[in-house]
mmCIF file of N, CA and C in Angstrom:
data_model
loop_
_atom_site.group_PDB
_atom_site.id
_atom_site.type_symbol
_atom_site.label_atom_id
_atom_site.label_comp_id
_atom_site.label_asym_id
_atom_site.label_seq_id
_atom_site.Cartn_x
_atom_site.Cartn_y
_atom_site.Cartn_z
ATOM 1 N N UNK A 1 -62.684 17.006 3.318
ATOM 2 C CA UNK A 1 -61.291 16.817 3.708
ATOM 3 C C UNK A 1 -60.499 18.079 3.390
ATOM 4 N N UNK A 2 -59.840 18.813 4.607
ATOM 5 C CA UNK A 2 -59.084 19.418 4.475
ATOM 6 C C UNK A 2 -58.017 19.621 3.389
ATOM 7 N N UNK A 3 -57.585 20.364 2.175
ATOM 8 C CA UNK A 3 -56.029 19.796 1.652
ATOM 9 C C UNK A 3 -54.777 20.441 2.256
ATOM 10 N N UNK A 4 -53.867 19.298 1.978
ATOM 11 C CA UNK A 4 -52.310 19.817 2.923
ATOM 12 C C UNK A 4 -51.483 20.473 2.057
ATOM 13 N N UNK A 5 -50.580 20.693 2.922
ATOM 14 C CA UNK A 5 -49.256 21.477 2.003
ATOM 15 C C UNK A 5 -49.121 21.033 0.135
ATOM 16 N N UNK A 6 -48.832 19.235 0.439
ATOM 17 C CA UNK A 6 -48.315 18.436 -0.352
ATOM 18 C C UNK A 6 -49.790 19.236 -1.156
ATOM 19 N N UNK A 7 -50.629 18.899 -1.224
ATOM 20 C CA UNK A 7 -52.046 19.301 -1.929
ATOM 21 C C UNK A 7 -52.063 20.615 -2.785
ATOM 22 N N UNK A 8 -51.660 21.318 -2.453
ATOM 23 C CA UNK A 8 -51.336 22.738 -2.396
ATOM 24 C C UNK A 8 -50.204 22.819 -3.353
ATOM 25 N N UNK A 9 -49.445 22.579 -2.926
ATOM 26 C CA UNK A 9 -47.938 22.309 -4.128
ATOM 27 C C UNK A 9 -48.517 21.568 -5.296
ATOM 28 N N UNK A 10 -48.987 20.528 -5.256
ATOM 29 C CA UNK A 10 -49.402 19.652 -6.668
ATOM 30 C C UNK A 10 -49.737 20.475 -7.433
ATOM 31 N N UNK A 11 -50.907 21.097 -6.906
ATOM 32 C CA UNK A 11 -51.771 21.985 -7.806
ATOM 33 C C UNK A 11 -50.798 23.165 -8.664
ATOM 34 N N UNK A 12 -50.060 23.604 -7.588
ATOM 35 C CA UNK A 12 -49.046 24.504 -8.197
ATOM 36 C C UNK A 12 -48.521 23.723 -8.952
ATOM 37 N N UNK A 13 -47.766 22.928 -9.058
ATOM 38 C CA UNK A 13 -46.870 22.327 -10.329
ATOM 39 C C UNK A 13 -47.704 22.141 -11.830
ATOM 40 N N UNK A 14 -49.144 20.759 -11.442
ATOM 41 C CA UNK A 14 -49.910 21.185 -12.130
ATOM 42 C C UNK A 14 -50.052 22.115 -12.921
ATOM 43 N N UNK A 15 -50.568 23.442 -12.155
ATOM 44 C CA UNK A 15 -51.074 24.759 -12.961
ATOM 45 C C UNK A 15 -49.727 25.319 -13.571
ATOM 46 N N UNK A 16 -48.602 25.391 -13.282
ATOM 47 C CA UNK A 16 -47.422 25.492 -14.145
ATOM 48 C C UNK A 16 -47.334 24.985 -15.231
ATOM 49 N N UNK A 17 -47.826 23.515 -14.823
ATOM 50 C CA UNK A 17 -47.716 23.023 -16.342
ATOM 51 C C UNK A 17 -48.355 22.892 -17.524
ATOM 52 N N UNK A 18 -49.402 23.289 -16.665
ATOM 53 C CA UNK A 18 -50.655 23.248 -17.954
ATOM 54 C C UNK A 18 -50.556 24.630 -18.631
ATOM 55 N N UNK A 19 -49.870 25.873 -17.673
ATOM 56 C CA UNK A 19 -49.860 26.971 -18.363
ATOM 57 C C UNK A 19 -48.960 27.147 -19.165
ATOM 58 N N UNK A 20 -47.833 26.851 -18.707
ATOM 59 C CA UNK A 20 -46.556 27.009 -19.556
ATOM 60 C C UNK A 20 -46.044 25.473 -20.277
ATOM 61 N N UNK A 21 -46.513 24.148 -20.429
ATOM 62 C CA UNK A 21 -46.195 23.050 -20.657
ATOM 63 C C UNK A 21 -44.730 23.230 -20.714
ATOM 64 N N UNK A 22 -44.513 23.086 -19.212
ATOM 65 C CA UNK A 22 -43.253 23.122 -18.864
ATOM 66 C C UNK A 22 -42.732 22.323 -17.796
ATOM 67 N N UNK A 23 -41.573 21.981 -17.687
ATOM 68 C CA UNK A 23 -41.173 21.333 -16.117
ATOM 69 C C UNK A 23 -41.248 22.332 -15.026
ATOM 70 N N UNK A 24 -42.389 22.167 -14.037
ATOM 71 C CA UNK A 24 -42.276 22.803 -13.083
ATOM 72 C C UNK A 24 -40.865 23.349 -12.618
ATOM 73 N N UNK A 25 -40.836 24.706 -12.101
ATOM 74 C CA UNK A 25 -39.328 25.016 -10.960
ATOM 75 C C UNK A 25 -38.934 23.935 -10.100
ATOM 76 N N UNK A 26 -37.867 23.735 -9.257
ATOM 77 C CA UNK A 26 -37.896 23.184 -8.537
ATOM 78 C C UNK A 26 -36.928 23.920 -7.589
ATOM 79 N N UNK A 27 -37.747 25.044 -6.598
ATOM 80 C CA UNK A 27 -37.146 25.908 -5.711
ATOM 81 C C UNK A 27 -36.237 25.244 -4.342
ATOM 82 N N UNK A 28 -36.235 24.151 -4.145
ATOM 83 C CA UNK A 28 -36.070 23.165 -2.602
ATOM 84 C C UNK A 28 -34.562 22.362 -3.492
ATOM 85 N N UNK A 29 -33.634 22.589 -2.549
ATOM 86 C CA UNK A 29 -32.568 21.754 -2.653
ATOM 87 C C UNK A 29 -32.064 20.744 -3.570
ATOM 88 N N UNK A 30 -33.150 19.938 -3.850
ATOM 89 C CA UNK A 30 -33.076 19.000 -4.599
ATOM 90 C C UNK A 30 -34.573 18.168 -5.241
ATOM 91 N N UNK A 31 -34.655 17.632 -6.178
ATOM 92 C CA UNK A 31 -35.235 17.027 -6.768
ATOM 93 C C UNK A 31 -35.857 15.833 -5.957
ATOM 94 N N UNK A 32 -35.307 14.927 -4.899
ATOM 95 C CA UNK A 32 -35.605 14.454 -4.215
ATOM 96 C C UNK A 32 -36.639 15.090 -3.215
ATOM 97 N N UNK A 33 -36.099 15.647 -2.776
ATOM 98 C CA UNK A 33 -36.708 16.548 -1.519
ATOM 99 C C UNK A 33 -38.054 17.017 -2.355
ATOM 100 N N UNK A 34 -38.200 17.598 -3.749
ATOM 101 C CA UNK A 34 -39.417 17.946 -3.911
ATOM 102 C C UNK A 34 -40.046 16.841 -4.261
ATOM 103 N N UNK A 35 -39.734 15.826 -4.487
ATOM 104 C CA UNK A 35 -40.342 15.253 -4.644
ATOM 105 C C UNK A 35 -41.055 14.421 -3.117
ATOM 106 N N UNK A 36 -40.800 14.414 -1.908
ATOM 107 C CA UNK A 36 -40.940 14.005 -0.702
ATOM 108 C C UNK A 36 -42.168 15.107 -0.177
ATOM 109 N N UNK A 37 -41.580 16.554 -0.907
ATOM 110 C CA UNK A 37 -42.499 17.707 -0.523
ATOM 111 C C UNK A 37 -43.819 17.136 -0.848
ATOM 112 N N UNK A 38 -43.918 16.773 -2.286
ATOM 113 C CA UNK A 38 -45.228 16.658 -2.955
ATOM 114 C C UNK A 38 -45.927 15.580 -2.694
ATOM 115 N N UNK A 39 -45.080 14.514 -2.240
ATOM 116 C CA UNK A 39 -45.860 12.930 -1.920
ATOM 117 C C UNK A 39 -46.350 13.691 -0.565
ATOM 118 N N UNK A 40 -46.172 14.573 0.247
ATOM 119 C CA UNK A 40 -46.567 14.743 1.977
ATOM 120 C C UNK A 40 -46.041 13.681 2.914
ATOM 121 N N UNK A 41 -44.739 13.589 2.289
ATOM 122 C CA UNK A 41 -43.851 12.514 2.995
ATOM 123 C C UNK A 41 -42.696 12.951 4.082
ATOM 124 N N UNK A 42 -42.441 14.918 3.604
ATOM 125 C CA UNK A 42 -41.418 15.504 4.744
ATOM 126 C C UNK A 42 -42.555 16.943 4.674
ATOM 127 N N UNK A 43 -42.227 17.555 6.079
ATOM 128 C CA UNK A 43 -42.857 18.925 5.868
ATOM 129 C C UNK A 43 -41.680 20.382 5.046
ATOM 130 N N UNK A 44 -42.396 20.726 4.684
ATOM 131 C CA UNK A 44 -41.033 22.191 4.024
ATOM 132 C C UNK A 44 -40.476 22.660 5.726
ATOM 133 N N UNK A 45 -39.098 23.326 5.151
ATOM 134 C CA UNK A 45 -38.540 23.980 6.129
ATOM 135 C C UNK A 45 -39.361 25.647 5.931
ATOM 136 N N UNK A 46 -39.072 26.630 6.529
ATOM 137 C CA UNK A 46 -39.515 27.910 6.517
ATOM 138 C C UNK A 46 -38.910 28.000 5.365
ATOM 139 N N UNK A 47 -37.363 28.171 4.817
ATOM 140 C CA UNK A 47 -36.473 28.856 3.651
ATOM 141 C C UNK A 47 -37.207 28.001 2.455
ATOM 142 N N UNK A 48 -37.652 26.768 2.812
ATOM 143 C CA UNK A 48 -38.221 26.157 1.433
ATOM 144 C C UNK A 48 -39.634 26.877 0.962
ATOM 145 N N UNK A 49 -40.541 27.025 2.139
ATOM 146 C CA UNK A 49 -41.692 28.173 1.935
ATOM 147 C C UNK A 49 -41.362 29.176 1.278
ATOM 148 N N UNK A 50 -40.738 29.829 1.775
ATOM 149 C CA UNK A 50 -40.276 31.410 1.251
ATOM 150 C C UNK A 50 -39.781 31.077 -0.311
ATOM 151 N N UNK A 51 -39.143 29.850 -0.545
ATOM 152 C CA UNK A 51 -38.468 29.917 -1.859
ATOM 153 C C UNK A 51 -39.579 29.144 -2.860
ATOM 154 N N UNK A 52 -40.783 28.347 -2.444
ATOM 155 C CA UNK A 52 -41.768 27.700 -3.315
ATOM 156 C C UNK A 52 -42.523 28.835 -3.454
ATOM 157 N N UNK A 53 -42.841 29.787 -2.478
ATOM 158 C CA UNK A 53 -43.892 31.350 -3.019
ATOM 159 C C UNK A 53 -42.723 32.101 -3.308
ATOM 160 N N UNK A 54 -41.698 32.279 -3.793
ATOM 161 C CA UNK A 54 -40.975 33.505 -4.355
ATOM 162 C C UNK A 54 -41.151 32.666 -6.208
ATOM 163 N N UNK A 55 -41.363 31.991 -5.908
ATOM 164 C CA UNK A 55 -40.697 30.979 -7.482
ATOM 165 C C UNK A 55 -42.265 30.508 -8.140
ATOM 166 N N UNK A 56 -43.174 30.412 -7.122
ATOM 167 C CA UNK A 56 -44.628 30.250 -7.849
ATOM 168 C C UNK A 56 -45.914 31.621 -7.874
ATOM 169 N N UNK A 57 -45.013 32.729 -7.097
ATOM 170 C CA UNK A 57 -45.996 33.825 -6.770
ATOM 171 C C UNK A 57 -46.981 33.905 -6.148
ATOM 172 N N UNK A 58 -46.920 32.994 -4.995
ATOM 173 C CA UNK A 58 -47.978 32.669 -4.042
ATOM 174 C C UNK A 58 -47.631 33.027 -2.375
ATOM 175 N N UNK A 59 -48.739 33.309 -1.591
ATOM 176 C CA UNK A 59 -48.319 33.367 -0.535
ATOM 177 C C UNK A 59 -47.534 31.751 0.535
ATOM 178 N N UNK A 60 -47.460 32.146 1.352
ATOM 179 C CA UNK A 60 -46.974 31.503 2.268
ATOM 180 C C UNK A 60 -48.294 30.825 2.720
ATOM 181 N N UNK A 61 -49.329 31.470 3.108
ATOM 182 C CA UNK A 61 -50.462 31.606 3.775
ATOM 183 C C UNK A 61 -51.502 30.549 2.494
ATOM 184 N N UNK A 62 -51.486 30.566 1.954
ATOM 185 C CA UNK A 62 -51.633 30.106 0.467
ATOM 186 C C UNK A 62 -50.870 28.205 0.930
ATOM 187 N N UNK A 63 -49.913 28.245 0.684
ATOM 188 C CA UNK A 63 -49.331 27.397 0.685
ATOM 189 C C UNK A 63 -49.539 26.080 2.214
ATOM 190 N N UNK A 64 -50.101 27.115 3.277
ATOM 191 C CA UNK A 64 -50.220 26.570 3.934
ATOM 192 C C UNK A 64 -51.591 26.029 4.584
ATOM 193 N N UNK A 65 -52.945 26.958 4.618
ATOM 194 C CA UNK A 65 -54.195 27.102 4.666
ATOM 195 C C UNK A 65 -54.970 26.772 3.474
ATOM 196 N N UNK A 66 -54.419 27.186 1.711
ATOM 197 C CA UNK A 66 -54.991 27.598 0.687
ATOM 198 C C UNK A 66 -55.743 28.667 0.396
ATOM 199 N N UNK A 67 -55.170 29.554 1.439
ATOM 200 C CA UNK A 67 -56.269 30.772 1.597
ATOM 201 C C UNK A 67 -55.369 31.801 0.494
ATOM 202 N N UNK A 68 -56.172 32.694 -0.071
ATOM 203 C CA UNK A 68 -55.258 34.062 -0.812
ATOM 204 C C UNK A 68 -53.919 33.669 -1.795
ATOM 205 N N UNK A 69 -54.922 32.602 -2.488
ATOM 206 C CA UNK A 69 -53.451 32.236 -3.544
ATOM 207 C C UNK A 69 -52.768 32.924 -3.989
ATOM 208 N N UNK A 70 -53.004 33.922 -5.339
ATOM 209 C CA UNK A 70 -52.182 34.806 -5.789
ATOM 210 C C UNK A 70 -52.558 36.238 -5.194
ATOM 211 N N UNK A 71 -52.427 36.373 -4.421
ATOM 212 C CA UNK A 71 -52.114 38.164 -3.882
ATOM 213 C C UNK A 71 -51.623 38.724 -4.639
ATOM 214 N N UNK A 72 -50.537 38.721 -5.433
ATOM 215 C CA UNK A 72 -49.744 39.382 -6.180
ATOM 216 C C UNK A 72 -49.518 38.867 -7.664
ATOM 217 N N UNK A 73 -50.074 38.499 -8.167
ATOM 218 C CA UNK A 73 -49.879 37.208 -9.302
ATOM 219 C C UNK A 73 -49.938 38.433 -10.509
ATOM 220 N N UNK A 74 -48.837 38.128 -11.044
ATOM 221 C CA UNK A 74 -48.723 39.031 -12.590
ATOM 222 C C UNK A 74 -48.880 38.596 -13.565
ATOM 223 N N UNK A 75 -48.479 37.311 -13.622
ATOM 224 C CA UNK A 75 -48.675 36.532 -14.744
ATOM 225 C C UNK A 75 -49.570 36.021 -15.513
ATOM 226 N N UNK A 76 -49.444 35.738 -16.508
ATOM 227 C CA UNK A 76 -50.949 35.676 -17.227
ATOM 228 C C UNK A 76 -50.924 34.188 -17.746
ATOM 229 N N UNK A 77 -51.744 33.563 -18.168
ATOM 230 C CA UNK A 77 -51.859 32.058 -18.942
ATOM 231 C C UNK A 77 -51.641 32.056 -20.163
ATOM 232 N N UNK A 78 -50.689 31.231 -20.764
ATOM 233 C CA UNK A 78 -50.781 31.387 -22.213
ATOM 234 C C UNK A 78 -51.435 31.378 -23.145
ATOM 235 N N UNK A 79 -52.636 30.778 -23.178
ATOM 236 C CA UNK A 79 -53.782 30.979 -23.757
ATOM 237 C C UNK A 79 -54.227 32.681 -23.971
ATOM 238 N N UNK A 80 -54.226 33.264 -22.477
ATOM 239 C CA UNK A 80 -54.166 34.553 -22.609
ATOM 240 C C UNK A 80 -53.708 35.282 -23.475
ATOM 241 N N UNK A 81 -52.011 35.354 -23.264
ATOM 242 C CA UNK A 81 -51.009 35.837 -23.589
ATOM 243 C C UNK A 81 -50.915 35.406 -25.117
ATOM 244 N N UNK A 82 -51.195 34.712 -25.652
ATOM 245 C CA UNK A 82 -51.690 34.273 -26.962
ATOM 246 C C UNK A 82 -52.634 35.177 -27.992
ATOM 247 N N UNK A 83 -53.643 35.054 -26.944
ATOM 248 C CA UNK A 83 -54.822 36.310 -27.187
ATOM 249 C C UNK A 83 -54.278 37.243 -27.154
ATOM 250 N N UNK A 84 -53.820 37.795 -26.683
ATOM 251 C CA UNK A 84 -53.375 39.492 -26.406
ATOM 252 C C UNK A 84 -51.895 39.811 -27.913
ATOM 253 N N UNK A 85 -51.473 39.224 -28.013
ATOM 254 C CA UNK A 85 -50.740 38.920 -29.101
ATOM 255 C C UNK A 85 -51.366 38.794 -30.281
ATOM 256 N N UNK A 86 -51.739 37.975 -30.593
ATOM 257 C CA UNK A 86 -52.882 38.803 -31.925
ATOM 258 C C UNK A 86 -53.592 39.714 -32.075
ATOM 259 N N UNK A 87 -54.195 40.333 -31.077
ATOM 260 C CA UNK A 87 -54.846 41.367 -31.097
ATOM 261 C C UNK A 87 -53.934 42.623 -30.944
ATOM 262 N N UNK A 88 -52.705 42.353 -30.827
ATOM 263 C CA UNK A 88 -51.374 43.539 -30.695
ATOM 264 C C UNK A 88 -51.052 43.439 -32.579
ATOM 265 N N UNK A 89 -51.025 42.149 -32.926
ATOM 266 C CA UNK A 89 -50.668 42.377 -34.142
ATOM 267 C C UNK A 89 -51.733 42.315 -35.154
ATOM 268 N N UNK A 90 -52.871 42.535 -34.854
ATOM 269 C CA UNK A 90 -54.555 42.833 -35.715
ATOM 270 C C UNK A 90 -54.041 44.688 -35.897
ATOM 271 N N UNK A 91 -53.651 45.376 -35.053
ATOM 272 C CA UNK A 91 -53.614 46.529 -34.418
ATOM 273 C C UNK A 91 -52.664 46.926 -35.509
ATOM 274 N N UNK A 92 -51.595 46.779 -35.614
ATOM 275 C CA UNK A 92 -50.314 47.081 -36.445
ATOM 276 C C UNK A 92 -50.645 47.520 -37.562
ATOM 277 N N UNK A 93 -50.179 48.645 -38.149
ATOM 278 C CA UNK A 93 -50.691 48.929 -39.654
ATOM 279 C C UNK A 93 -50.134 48.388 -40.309
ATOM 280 N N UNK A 94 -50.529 47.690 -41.259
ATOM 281 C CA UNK A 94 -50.210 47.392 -42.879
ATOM 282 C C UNK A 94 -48.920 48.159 -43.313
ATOM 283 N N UNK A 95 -47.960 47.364 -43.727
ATOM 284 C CA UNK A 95 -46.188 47.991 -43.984
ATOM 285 C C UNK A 95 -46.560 48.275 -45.420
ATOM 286 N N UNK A 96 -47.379 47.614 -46.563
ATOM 287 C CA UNK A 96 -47.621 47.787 -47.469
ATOM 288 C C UNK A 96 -48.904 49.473 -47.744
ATOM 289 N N UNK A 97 -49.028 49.856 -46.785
ATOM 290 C CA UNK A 97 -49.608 50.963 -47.005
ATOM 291 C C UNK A 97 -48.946 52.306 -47.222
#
């Protein structure tokens, strides 16, 4: 089975939240409306596309196929970003030296 838009978005919110245990964005008008987005109950307008990949760092193309999720993705997972943070402060010399 193919997945749809709505499919596609979940996952995004999802992976938001598991990375940042956070309330997903909610780039679309209203709270309602995303929520209609995500059931696959209305289709996005174009400006809602453009504003769910400006706000999740994903393509359009992504959003719509699932093809080429992050093209551009900078962000890192906190788990990561966790890691990299101790090992910034393993690095630091000793103030007592």
């Amino acid at each position: 089975m193919d997945k749809t838009f709505a499919d596609h978005l979940r996952q995004l919110c999802n992976d938001y939240f598991y990375d940042y245990m956070d309330t997903p964005p909610c780039p679309v008008s209203s709270y309602e409306r995303m929520n209609s987005l995500l059931k696959g109950t209305r289709k996005p307008t174009m400006d809602e596309l453009v504003k769910i990949s400006e706000v999740y760092d994903v393509s359009i193309n992504y959003l719509l196929t699932g093809d080429g999720m992050f093209p551009s993705l900078h962000r890192i997972k906190k788990k990561e970003a966790e890691k990299i943070l101790r090992e910034i402060e393993e690095l630091r010399p000793d103030p007592d030296m």
